Coordinates of C-alpha atoms in Angstrom, one line a residue:
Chain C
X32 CA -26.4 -32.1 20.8
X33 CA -23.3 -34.1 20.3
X34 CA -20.0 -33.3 22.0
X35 CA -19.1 -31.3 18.4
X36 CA -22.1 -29.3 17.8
X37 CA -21.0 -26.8 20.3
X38 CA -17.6 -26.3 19.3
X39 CA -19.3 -25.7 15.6
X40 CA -21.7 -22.9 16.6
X41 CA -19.1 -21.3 18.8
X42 CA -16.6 -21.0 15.8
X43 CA -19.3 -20.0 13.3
X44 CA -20.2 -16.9 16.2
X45 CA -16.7 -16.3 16.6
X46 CA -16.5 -15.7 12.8
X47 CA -19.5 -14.1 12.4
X48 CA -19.0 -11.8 15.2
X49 CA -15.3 -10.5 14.4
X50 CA -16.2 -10.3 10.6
X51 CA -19.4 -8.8 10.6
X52 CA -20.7 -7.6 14.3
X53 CA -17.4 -6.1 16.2
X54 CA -16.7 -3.3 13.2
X55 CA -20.1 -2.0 13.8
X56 CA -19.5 -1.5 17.1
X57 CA -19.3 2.4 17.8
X58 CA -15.0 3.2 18.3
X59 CA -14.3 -0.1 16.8
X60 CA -12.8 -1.0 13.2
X61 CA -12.7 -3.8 10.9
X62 CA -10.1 -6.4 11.5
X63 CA -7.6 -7.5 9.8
X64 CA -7.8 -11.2 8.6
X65 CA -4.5 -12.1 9.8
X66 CA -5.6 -11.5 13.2
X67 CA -9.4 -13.0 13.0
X68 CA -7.3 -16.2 11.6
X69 CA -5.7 -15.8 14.8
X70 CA -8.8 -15.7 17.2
X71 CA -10.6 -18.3 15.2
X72 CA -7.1 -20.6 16.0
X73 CA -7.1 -19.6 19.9
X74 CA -10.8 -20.8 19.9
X75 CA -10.5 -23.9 18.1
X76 CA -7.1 -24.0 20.9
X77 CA -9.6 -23.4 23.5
X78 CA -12.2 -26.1 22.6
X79 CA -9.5 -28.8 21.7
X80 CA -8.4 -28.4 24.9
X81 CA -11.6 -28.0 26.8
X82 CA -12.9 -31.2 25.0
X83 CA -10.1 -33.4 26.3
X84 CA -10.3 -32.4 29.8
X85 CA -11.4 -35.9 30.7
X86 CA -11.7 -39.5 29.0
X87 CA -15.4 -39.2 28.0
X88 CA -15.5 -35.8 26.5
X89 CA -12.5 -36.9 24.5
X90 CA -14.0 -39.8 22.8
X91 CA -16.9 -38.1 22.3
X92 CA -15.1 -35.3 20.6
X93 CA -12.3 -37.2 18.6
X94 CA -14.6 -40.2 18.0
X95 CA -16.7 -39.0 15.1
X96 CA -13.6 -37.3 13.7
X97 CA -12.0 -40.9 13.9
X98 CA -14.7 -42.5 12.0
X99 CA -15.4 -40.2 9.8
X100 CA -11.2 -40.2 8.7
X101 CA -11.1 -43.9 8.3
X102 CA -14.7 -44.3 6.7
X103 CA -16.3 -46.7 8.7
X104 CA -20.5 -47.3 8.7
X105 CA -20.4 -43.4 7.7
X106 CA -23.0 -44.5 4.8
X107 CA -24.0 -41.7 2.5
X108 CA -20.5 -39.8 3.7
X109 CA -18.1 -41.9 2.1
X110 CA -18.5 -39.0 -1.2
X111 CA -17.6 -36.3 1.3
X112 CA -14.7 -38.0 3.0
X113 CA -13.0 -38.3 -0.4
X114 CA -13.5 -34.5 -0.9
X115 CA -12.1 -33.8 2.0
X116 CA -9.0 -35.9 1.7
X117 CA -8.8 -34.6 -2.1
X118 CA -9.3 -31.4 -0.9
X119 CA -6.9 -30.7 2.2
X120 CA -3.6 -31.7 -0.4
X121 CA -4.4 -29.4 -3.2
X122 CA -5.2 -26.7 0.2
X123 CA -1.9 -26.9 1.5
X124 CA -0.2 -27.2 -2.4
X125 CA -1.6 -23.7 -2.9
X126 CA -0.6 -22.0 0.3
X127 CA 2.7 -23.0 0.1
X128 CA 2.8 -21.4 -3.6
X129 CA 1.2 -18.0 -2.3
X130 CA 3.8 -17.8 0.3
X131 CA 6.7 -19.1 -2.1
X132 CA 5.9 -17.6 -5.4
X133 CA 7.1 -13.9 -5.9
X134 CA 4.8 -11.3 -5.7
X135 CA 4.2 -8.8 -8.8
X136 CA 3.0 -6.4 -5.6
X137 CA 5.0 -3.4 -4.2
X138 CA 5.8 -3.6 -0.9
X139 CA 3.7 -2.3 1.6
X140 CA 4.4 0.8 3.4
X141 CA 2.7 1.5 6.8
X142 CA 2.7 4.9 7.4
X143 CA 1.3 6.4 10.5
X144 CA -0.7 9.3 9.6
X145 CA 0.0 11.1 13.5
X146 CA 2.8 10.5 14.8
X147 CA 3.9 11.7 18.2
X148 CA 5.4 15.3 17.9
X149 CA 8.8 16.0 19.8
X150 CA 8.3 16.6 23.3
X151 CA 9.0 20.1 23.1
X152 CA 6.0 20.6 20.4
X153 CA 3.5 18.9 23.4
X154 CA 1.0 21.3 25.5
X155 CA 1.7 24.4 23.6
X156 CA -0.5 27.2 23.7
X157 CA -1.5 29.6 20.9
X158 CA -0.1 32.7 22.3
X159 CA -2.1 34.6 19.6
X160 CA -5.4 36.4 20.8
X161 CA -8.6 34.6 19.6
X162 CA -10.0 37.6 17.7
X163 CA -12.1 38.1 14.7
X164 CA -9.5 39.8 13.6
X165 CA -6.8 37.2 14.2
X166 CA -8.7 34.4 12.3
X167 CA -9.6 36.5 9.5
X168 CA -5.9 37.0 9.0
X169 CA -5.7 33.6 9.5
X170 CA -7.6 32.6 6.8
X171 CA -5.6 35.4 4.4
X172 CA -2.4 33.5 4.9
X173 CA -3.7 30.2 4.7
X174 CA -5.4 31.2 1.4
X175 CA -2.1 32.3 0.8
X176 CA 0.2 29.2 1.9
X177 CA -1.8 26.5 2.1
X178 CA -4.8 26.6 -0.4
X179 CA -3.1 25.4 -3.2
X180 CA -2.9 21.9 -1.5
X181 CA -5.3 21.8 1.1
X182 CA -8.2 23.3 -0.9
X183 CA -10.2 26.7 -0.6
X184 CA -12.9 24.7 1.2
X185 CA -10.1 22.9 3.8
X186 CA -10.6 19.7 2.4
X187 CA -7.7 18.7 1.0
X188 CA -8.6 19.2 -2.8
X189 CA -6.1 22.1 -4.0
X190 CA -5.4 22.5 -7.5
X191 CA -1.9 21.4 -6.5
X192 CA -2.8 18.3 -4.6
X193 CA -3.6 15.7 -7.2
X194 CA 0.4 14.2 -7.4
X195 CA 1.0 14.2 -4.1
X196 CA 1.4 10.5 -2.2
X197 CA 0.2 11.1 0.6
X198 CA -2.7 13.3 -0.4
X199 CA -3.0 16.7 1.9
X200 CA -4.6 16.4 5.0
X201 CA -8.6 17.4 4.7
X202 CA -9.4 19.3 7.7
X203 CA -12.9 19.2 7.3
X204 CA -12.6 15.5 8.0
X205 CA -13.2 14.7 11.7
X206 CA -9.9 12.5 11.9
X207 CA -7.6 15.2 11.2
X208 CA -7.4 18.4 12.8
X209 CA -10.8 17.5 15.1
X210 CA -8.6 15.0 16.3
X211 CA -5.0 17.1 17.3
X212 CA -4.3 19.6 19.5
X213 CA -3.2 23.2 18.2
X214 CA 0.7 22.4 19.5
X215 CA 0.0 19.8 17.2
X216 CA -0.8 21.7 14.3
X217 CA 2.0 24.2 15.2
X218 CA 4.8 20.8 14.9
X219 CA 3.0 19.8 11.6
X220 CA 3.3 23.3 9.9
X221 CA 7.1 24.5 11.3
X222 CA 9.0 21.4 10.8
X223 CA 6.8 20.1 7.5
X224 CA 7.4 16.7 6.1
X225 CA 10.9 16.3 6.7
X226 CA 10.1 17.0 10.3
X227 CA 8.1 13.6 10.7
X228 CA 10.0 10.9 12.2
X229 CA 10.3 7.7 10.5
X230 CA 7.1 6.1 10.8
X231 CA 6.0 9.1 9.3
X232 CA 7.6 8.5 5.8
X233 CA 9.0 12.2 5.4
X234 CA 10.7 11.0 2.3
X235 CA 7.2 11.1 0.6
X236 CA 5.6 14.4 2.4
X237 CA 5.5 16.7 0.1
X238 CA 4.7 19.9 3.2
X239 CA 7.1 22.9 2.9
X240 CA 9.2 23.1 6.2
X241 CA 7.2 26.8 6.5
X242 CA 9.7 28.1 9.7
X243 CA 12.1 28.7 6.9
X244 CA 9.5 31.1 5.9
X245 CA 7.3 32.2 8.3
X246 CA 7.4 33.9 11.7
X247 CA 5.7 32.0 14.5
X248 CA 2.5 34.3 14.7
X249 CA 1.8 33.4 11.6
X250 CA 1.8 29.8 12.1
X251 CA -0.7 30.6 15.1
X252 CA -2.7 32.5 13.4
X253 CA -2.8 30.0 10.2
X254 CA -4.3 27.4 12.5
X255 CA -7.2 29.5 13.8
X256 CA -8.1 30.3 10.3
X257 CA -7.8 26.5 9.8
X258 CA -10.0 25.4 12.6
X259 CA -12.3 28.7 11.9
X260 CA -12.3 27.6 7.9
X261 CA -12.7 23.6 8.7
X262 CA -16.0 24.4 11.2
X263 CA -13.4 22.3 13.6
X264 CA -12.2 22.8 17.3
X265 CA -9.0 21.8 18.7
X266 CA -9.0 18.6 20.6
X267 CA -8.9 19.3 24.4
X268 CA -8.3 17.1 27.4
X269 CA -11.3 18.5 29.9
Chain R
X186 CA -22.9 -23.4 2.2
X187 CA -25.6 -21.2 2.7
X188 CA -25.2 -21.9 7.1
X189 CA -22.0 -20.2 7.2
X190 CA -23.9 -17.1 5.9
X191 CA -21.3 -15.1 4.5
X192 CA -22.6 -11.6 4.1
X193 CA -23.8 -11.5 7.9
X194 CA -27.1 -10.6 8.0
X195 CA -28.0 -12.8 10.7
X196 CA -26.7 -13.0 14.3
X197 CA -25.3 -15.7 15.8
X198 CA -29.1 -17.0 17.2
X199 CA -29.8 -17.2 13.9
X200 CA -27.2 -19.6 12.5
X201 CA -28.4 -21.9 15.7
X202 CA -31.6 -22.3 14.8
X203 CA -30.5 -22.7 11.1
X204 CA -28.6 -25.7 12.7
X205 CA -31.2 -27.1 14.8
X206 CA -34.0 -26.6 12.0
X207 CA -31.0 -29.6 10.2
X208 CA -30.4 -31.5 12.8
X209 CA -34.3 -32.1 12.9
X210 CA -34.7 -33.7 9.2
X211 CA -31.1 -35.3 10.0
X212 CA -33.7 -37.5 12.3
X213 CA -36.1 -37.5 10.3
X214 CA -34.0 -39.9 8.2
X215 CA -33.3 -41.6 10.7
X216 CA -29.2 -41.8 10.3
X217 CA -27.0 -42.8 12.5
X218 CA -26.3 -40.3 15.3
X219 CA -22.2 -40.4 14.8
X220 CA -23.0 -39.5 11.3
X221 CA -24.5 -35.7 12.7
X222 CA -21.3 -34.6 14.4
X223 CA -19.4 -36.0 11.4
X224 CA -21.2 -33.5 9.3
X225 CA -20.8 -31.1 12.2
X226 CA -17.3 -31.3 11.6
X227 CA -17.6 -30.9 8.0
X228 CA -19.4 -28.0 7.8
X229 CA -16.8 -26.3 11.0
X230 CA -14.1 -27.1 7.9
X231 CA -16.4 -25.6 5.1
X232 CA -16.9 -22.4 7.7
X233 CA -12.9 -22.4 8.9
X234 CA -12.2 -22.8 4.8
X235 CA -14.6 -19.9 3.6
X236 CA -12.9 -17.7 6.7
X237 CA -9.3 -18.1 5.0
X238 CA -10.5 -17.5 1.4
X239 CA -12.4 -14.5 2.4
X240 CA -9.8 -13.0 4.5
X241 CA -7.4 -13.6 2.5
X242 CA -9.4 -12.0 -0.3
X243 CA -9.2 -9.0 2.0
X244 CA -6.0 -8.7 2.2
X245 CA -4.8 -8.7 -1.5
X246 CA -6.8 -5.6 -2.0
X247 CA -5.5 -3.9 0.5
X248 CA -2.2 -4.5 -1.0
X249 CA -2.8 -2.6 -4.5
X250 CA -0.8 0.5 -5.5
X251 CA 0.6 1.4 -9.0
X252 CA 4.2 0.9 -9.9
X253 CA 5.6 0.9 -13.9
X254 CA 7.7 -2.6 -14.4
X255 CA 10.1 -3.7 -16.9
X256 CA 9.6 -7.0 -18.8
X257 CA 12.3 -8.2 -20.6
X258 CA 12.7 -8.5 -24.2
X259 CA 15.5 -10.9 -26.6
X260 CA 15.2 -9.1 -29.4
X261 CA 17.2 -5.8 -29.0
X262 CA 15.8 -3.3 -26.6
X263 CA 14.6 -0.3 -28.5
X264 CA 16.7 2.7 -27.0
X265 CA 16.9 4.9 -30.3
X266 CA 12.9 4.6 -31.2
X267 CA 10.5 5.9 -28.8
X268 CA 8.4 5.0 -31.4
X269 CA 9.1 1.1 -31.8
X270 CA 7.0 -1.0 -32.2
X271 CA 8.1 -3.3 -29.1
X272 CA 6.8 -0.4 -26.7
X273 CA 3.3 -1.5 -26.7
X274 CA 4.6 -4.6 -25.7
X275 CA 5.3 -2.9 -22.5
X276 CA 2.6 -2.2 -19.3
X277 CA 1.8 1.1 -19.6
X278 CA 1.8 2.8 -16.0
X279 CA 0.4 6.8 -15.8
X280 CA 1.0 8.9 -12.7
X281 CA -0.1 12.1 -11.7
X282 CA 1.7 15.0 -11.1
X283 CA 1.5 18.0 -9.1
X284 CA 3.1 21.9 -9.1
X285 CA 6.3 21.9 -7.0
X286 CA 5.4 23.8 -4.0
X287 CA 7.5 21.9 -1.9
X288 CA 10.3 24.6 -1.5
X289 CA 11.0 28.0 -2.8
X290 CA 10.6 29.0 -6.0
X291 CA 7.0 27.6 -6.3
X292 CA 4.8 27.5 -9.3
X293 CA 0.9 27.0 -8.5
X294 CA 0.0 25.4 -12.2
X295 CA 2.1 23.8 -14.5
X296 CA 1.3 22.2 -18.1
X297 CA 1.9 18.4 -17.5
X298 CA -0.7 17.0 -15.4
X299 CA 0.3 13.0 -16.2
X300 CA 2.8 10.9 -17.2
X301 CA 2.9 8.0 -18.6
X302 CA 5.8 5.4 -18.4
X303 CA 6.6 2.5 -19.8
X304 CA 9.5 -0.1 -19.0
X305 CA 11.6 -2.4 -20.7
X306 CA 15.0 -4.4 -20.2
X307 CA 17.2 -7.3 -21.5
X308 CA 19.2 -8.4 -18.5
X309 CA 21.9 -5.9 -19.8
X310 CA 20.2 -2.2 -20.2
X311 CA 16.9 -0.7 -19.0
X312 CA 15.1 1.6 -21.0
X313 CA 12.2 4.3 -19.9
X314 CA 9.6 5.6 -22.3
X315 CA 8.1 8.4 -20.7
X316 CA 4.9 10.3 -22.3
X317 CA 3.0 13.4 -21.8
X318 CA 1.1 15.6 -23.6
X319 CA 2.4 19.0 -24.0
X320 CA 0.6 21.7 -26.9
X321 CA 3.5 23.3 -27.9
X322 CA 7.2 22.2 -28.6
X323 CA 9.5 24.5 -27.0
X324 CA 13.4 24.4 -26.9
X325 CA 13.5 24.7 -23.1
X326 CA 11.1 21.4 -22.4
X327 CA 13.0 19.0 -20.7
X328 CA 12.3 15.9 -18.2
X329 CA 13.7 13.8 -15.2
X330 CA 13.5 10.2 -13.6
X331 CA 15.0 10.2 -10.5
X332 CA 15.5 7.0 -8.2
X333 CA 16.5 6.6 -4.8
X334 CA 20.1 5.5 -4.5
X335 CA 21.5 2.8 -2.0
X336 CA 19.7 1.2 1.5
X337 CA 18.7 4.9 2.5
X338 CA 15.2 6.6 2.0
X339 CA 15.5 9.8 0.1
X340 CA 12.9 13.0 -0.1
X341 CA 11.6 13.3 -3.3
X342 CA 12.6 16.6 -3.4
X343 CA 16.3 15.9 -4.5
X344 CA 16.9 14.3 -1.6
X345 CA 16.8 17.3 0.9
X346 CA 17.3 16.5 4.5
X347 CA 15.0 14.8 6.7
X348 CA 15.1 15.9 10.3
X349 CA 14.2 12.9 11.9
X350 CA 15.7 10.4 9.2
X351 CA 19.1 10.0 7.7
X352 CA 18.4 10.1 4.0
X353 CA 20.5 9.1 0.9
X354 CA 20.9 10.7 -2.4
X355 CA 18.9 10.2 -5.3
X356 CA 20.4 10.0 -9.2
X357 CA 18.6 12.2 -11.9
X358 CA 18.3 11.5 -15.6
X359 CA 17.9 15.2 -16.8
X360 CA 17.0 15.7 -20.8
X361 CA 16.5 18.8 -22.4
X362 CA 14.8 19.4 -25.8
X363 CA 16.9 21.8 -26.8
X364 CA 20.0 19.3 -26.4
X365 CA 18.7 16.1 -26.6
X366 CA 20.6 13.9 -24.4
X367 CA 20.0 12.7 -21.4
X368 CA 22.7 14.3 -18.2
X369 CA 23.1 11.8 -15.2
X370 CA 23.3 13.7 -12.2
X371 CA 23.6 13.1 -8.4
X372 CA 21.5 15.2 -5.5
X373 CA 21.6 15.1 -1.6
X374 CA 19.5 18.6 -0.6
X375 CA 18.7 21.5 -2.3
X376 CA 21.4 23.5 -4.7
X377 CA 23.6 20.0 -4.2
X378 CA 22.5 19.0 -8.0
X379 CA 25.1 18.8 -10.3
X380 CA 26.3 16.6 -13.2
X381 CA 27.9 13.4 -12.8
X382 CA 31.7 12.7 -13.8
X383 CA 30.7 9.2 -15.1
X384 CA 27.7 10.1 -17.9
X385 CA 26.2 6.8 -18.2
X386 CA 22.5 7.3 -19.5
X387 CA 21.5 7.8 -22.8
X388 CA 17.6 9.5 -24.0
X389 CA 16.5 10.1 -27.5
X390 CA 13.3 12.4 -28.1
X391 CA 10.5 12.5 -30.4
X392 CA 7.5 14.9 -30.8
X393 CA 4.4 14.6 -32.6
X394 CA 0.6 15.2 -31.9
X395 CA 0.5 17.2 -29.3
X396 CA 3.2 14.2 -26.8
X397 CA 6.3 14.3 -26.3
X398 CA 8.1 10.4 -26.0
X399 CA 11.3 10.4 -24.6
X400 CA 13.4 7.3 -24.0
X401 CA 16.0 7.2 -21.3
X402 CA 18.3 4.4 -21.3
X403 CA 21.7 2.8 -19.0
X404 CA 23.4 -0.3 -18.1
X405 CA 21.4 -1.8 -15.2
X406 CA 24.1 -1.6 -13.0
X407 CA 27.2 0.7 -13.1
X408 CA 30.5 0.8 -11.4
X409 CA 29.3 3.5 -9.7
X410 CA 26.6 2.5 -6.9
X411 CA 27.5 5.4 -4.4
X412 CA 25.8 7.8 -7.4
X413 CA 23.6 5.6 -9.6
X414 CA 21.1 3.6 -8.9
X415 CA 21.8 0.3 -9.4
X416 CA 18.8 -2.0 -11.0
X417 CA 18.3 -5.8 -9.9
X418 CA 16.1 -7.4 -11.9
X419 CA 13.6 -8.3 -9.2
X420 CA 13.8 -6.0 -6.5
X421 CA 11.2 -2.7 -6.6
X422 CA 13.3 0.4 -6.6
X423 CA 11.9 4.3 -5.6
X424 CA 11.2 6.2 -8.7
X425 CA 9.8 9.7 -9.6
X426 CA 9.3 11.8 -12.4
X427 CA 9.3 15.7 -12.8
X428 CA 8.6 17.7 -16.5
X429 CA 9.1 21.2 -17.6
X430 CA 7.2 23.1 -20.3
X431 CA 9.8 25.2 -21.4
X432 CA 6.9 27.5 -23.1
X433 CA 7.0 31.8 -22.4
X434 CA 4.6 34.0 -21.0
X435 CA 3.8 37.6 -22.8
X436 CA 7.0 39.2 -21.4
X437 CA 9.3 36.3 -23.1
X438 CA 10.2 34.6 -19.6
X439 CA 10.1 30.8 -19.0
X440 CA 6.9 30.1 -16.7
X441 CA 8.1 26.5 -15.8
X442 CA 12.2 26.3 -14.8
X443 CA 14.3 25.3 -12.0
X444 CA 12.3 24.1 -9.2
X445 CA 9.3 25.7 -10.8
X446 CA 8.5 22.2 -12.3
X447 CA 5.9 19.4 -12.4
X448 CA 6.5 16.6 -10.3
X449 CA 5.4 13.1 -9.0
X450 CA 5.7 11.8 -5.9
X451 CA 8.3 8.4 -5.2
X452 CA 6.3 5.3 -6.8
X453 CA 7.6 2.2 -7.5
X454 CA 9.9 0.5 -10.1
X455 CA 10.7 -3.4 -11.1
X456 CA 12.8 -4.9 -13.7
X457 CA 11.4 -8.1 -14.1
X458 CA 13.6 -11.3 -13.2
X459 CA 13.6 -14.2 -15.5
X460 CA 10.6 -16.4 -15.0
X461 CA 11.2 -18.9 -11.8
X462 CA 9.0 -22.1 -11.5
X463 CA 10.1 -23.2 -8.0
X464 CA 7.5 -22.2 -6.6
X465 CA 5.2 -25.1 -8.4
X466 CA 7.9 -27.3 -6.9
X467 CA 7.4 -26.3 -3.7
X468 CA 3.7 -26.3 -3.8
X469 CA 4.0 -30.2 -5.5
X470 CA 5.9 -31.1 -2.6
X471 CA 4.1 -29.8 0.0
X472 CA 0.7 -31.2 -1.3
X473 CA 2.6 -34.8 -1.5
X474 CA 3.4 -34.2 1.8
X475 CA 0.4 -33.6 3.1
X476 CA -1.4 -36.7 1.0
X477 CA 1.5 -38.7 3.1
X478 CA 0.4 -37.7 6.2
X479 CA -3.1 -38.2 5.8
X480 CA -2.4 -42.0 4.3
X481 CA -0.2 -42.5 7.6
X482 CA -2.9 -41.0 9.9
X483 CA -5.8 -43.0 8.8
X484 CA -3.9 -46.3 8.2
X485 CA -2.6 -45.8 12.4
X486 CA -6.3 -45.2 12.7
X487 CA -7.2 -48.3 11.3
X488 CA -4.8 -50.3 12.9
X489 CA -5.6 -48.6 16.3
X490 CA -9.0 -49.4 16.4

């Protein structure tokens, strides 16, 4: 192996593991390319400098680079070189018209689905009893309230729900309600969409502010029926 | 190509032995050993390459969303005729809408359950075509664009207050069927609605088949930028939509009125700016630039050795 054949195979495992192995690992996600761009540069960082740690290893490294670039006794290669130095102009011509020409795009919004609640919304416990009773009356005003956007079945799919950017919450889904604890919930349904703080994009939340409407006990009881409804429990810290 | 193995169904022991399995005929014809790491390298750009395009690729997708956008047209803009001819020049952009059950008095169904907008403008005006389908024509139908006006985000819901956030108003451009024109009108929180001083919008009706088409038409900008929006061409704006069916139920009351409504949530609008080619310049340059540099590079390599 010559002094670049390792370098290669590390980058091409790099790539290959961000890409396609790390999002398959279990709590992990795909990344974005902006930031496996990134990794792939601190490697090639990495080797560069590792490689010209002493005198030998940098001739060995740069060397065939060198000869490659000026096209001496590279024989069969000389075709490829010429792509290359075709190719690297016309590379940088077009990113420097994606990043100058205007977009037809929106922008972007980033909007974080969970914010952190107020601190007085954090640790709060449902005050209401855990009965049959309780939940069933639960569900009543939730069927009442809340169906019409977050669906009979608690999965987000009311009749009223189709508009609405962003969609309702689908508490069936084991990143919502699964997720949050019931002090949570409570934040979420008193202060609605115009509760959320910026990164929350209340401008676009289309939940009723519901303590203009209804009492506390209600709001308590609404979230059993929700985590009842949703075959969900409330996130817990033991 | 086929090394780099783009859809990752090996590991990386597999793409070693993919390279070892070349470097073995690479001997076989017996080249030069300076010429394997130079096609080592090669390939390393091929893979590096292949990693931006298909990143990048990513990325754009992520990116889509819908927004309705204004191209502009010479040849008059057509603010009398929702039915000119120069509207199917023009992107059509539909969005769906939902009962208003954002705030007391709701309404669980409504009649309108899309619209669809188109855009137009000539540097001077904008017009809006919005369509829908509505079965009956009733006195009392009536629709709204409303934008987001100034720096501030505003709740789609006529700019009620946000808790958290300090919102701005938002401008409305009310029509009703039974008076066919258009009433410009300024919001910031509920039962704060009420009709502009300055009227500056104009919208002009017509019915047939079963669709409403209603243009809505004002100067781009105004002398008025504290109430009305004011359009760049360029620059996305917030917009949303909301429609009444001013049709009765048995006991000879409106079903859809007030806040009782259809409405969208905010998307986005664009006038279009004139068409700019300085980006080609830019892109010119910076590829000259870069043949420069590789001239000077492998001439100093040259000379070096």
């Amino acid at each position: 192996m010559g002094a670049l054949g390792k370098p290669i195979i590390l980058m091409v495992a790099m790539y290959v593991f961000l890409k396609f192995v790390l999002p398959y690992i279990p709590g992990s996600a795909p990344l974005p390319s902006s930031l496996i761009f990134l990794y792939l540069i601190l490697t090639a960082s990495g080797i560069v400098i590792y490689e010209t740690l002493s005198g030998e290893s940098k001739d060995a490294f740069w060397g065939p680079i060198q000869r490659f670039l000026t096209g001496e006794n590279i024989g069969g290669l000389q075709a490829l070189r010429y792509g290359v130095l075709i190719l690297f102009p016309l590379l940088v011509g077009w990113q420097t018209y994606g990043s100058t020409a205007t977009s037809d795009l929106p922008p972007t919004e980033s909007r974080t689905i969970h914010p952190a609640p107020p601190g007085e919304y954090t640790g709060l416990v449902n005050p209401v009893p855990k009965t049959p009773e309780n939940i069933m009356q639960g569900k009543g005003f939730y069927a009442a309230f809340c169906s019409p956007c977050h669906g009979g079945n608690f999965d987000g799919k009311g009749p009223a729900a189709r508009g609405f950017i962003p969609a309702p919450a689908n508490f069936a889904d084991p990143t919502t309600i699964a997720m949050l604890q019931e002090s949570y919930l409570f934040w979420r349904i008193k202060k609605g969409g115009v509760g959320l703080p910026i990164e929350g994009a209340p401008w676009k939340s289309a939940m009723p502010r519901w303590e203009l409407e209804l009492p506390d006990e209600w709001i308590w009881k609404i979230i059993m029926g929700e985590y009842d409804g949703a075959h969900q429990s409330p996130r817990t810290w033991e | 190509m086929g090394r780099i193995n783009p859809h990752g169904r090996g590991s990386s022991g597999h793409c070693r032995q993919g390279v070892r399995v070349k470097l073995h005929t690479e001997n076989e014809d017996s080249m030069k050993p300076a010429n394997h790491a130079v096609k080592r390298v090669l390939w390393a750009g091929l893979a590096t390459i292949a990693a931006l395009v298909m990143g990048g690729g990513s990325l754009s997708f992520a990116q889509e969303s819908v927004s309705v956008r204004a191209a502009i047209v010479t040849g008059g803009l057509p603010v009398d005729d929702p039915n000119a001819a120069v509207w199917t020049s023009a992107i059509p952009a539909t969005f769906p809408m939902s009962p208003q059950v954002h705030w007391p008095d709701r309404i669980q169904e409504v009649t309108v359950k899309d619209v669809i907008v188109r855009a137009l403008h000539d540097d001077q005006q904008v017009a809006f075509l919005l369509e829908y389908s509505d079965p009956t024509q009733d006195p009392d139908d009536g629709a709204a664009l409303e934008f987001m006006v100034g720096d501030k985000k505003a709740h789609f819901a006529h700019g009620q207050p946000m808790l958290q956030v300090e919102g701005g108003p938002v401008n409305i451009w009310f029509w009703k069927h039974k008076d066919d024109k258009a009433v410009d009108m300024s919001a910031k929180g509920f039962g704060t609605l009420k009709p502009q001083a300055h009227q500056d919008v104009k919208a002009k009706a017509a019915y047939a088949n079963g669709t409403w088409k209603i243009v809505f038409s004002r100067p781009l900008s105004t002398d008025h930028p504290d109430e009305d929006v004011q359009i760049t061409p360029g620059e996305f704006i917030s917009i949303a939509f909301a429609v009444w069916d001013g049709r009765k139920d048995g006991a000879g009351e409106l079903v859809e009125k007030g806040s009782q409504k259809a409405v969208s949530s905010w998307w986005y609008f664009r006038a279009d700016a004139p068409p700019d080619y300085s980006s080609y310049m830019y892109a010119a340059i910076a590829a000259a630039l870069a043949l420069g540099f590789q001239f000077v590079l492998i001439r100093k390599l040259k000379k070096g050795q």
